[in-house]
GROMACS .gro file of C-alpha atoms in nm:
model
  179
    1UNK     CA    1  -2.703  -6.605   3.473
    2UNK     CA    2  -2.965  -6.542   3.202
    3UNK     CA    3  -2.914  -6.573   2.834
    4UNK     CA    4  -2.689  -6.294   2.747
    5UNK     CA    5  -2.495  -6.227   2.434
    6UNK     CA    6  -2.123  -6.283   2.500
    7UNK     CA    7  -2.071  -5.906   2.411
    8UNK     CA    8  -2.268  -5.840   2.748
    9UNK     CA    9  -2.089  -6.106   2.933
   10UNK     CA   10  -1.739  -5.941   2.848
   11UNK     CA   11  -1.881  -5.582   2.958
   12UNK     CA   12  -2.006  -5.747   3.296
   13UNK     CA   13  -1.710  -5.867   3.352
   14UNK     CA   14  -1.500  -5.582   3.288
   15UNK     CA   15  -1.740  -5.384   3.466
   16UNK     CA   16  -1.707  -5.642   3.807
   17UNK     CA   17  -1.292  -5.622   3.778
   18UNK     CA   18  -1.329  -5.191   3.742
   19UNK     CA   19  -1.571  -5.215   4.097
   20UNK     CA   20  -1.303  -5.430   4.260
   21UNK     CA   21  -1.044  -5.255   4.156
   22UNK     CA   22  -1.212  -4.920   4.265
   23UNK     CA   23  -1.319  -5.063   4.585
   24UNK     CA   24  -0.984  -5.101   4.672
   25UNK     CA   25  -0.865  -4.767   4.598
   26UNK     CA   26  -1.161  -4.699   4.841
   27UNK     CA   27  -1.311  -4.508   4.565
   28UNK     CA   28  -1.703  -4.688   4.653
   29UNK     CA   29  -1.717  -4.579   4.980
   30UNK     CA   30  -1.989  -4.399   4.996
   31UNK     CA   31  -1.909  -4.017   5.094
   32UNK     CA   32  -2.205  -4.031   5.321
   33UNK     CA   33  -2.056  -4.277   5.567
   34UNK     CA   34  -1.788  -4.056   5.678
   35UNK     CA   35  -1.989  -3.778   5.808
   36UNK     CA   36  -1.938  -3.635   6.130
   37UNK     CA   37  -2.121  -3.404   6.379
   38UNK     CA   38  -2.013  -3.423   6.768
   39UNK     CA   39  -2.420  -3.410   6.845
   40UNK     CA   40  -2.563  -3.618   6.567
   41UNK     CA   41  -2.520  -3.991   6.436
   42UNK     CA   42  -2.386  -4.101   6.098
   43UNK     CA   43  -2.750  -4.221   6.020
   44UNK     CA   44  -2.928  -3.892   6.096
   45UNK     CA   45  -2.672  -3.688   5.925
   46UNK     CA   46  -2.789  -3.913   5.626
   47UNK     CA   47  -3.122  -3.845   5.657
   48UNK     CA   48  -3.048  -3.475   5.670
   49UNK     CA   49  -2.862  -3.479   5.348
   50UNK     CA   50  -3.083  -3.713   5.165
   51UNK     CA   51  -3.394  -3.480   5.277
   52UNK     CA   52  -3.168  -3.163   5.166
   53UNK     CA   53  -3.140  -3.314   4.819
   54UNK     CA   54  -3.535  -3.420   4.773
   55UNK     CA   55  -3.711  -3.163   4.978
   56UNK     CA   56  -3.980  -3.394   5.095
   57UNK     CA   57  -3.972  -3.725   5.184
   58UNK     CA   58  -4.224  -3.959   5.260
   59UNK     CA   59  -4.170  -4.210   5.574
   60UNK     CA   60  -4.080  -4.552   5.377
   61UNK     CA   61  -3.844  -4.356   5.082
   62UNK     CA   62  -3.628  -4.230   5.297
   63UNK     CA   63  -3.637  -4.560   5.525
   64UNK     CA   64  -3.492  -4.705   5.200
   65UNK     CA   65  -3.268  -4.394   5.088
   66UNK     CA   66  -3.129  -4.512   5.483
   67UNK     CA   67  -3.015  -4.839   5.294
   68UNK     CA   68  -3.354  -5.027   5.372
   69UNK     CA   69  -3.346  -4.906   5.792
   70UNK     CA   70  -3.636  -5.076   5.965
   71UNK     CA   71  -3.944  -4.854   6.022
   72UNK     CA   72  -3.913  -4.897   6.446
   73UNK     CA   73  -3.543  -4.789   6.382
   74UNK     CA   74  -3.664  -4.484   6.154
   75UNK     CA   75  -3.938  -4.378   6.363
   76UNK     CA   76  -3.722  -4.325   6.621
   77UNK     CA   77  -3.433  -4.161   6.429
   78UNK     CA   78  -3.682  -3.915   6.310
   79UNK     CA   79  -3.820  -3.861   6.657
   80UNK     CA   80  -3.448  -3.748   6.731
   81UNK     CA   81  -3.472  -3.487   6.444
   82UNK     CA   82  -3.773  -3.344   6.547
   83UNK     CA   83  -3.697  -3.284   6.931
   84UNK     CA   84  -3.363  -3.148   6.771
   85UNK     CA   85  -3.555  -2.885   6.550
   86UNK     CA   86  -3.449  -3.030   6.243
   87UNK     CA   87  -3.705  -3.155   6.061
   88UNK     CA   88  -4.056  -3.169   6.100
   89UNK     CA   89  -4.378  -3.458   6.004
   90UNK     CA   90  -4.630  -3.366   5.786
   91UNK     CA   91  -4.922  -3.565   5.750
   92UNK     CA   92  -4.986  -3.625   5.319
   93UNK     CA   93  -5.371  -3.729   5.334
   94UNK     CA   94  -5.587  -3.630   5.610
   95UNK     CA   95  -5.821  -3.959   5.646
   96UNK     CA   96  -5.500  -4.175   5.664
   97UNK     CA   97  -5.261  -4.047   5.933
   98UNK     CA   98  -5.049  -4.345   5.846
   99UNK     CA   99  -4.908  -4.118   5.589
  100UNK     CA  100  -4.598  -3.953   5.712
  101UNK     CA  101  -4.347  -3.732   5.537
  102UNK     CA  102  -4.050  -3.556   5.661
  103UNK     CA  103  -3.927  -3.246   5.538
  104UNK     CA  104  -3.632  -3.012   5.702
  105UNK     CA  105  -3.675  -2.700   5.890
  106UNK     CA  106  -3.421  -2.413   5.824
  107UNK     CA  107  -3.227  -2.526   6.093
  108UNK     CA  108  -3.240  -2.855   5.977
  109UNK     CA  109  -3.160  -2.717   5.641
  110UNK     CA  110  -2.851  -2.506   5.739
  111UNK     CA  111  -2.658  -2.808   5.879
  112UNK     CA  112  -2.804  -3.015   5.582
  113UNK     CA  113  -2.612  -2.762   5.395
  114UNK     CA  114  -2.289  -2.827   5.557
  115UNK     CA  115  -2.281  -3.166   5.533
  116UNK     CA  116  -2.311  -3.153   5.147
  117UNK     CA  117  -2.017  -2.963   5.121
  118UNK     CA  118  -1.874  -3.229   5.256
  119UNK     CA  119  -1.985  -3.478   5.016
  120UNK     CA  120  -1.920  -3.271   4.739
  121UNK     CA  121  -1.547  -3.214   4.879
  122UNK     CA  122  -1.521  -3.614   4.933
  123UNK     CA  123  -1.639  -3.635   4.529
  124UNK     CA  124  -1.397  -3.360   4.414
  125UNK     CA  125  -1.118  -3.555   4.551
  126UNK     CA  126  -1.238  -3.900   4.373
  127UNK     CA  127  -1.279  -3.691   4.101
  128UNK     CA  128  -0.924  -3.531   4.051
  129UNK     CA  129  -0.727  -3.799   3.875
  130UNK     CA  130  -0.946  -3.739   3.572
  131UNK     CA  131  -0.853  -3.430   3.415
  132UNK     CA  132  -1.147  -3.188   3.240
  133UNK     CA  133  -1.263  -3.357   2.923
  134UNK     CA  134  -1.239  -3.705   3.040
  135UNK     CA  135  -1.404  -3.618   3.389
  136UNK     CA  136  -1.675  -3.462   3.182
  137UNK     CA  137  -1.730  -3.741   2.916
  138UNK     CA  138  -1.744  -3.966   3.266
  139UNK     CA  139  -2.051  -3.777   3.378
  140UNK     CA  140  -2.216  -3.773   3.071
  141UNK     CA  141  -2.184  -4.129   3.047
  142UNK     CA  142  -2.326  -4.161   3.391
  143UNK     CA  143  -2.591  -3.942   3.277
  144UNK     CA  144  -2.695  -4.141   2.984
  145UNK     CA  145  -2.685  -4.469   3.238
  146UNK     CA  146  -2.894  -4.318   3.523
  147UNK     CA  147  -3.181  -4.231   3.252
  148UNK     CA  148  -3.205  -4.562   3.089
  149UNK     CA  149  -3.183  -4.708   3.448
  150UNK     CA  150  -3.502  -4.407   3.513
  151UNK     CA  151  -3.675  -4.531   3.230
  152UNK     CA  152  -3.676  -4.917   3.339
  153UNK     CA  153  -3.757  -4.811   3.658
  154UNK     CA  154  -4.062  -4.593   3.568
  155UNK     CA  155  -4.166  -4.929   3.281
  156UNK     CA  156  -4.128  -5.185   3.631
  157UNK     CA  157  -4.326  -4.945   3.884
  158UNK     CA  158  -4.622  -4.942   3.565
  159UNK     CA  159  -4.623  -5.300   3.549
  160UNK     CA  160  -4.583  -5.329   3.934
  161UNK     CA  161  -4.936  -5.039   3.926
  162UNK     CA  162  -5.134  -5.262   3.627
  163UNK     CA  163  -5.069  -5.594   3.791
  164UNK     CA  164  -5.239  -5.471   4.154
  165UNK     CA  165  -5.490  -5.315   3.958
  166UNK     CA  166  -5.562  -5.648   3.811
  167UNK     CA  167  -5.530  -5.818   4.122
  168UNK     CA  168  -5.800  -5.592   4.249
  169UNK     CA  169  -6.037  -5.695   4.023
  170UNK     CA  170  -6.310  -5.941   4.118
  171UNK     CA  171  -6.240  -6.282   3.939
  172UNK     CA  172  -6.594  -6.329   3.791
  173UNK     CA  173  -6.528  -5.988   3.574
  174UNK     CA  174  -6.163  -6.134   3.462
  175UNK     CA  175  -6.332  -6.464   3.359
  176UNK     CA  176  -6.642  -6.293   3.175
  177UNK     CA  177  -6.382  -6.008   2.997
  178UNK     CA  178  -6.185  -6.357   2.863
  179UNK     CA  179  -6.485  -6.480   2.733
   0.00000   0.00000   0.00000
């Protein structure tokens, strides 16, 4: 582990005992696994809901919002969704057809709909130990947590953006800028 103070060390460890102790009141089960449709799979009823929540997806997010499914895998699942009238491709730049998003049709959009009131039941009942002002002090924690984890995120993908803009660059011109 890197250098941390041993303030940080006790919070990771509480925070590694609370996990394990809520994974086995089955409380990080994610409430997209259990979803259910007698026509569609688990994995495109994901895809559905994950679309419903960001509109428009392109190809490679939502193979990762699909927990990282290969592309092969994904090309097909969304090959399933289209001959089922549920979502559609869309081309993003028209000189590189390589560029695929996927966005829902109202069909696709109506059962999309469904299956969040699923997850949203599923999170009301993890929810209802907590009574009002502690459930709501719990999601404004969360809140605070998911910006600072959006604001490293957005700092990584600039340093990620600089460093192949850099790598771009033809050697003789980083050599002559250093001297």
């Amino acid at each position: 582990m890197t250098e941390l103070s041993a303030e940080v060390r006790v919070q990771v460890a509480r925070w590694r005992n609370l996990l394990v102790d809520a994974a086995r009141c089955g409380a990080l089960e994610s409430p997209l696994d259990a979803l259910s449709h007698p026509h569609w799979e688990p994995r495109e009823l994901q895809a559905l809901w994950w679309l419903r929540s960001e509109s428009l997806l392109p190809v490679g997010v939502l193979a990762m919002r699909l927990g990282g499914l290969a592309m092969p895998r994904l090309s097909r699942l969304v090959d399933r969704l289209e001959d089922g009238g549920l979502v559609r491709r869309e081309r993003s730049v028209r000189n590189d057809r390589r560029r695929v998003r996927v966005r829902l049709t109202d069909a696709g959009r109506a059962l999309a709909d469904q299956l969040d009131a699923q997850v949203q039941e599923r999170m009301a009942r993890r929810l209802a130990p907590l009574q009002g002002e502690t459930r709501s002090a719990l999601m404004d924690v969360l809140e605070l947590w998911v910006q600072a984890l959006t604001v490293q995120a957005r700092t990584a993908e600039e340093v990620a953006e600089e460093n192949a803009a850099l790598a771009s660059v033809p050697d003789e011109l980083l050599r002559a800028s250093a001297a």
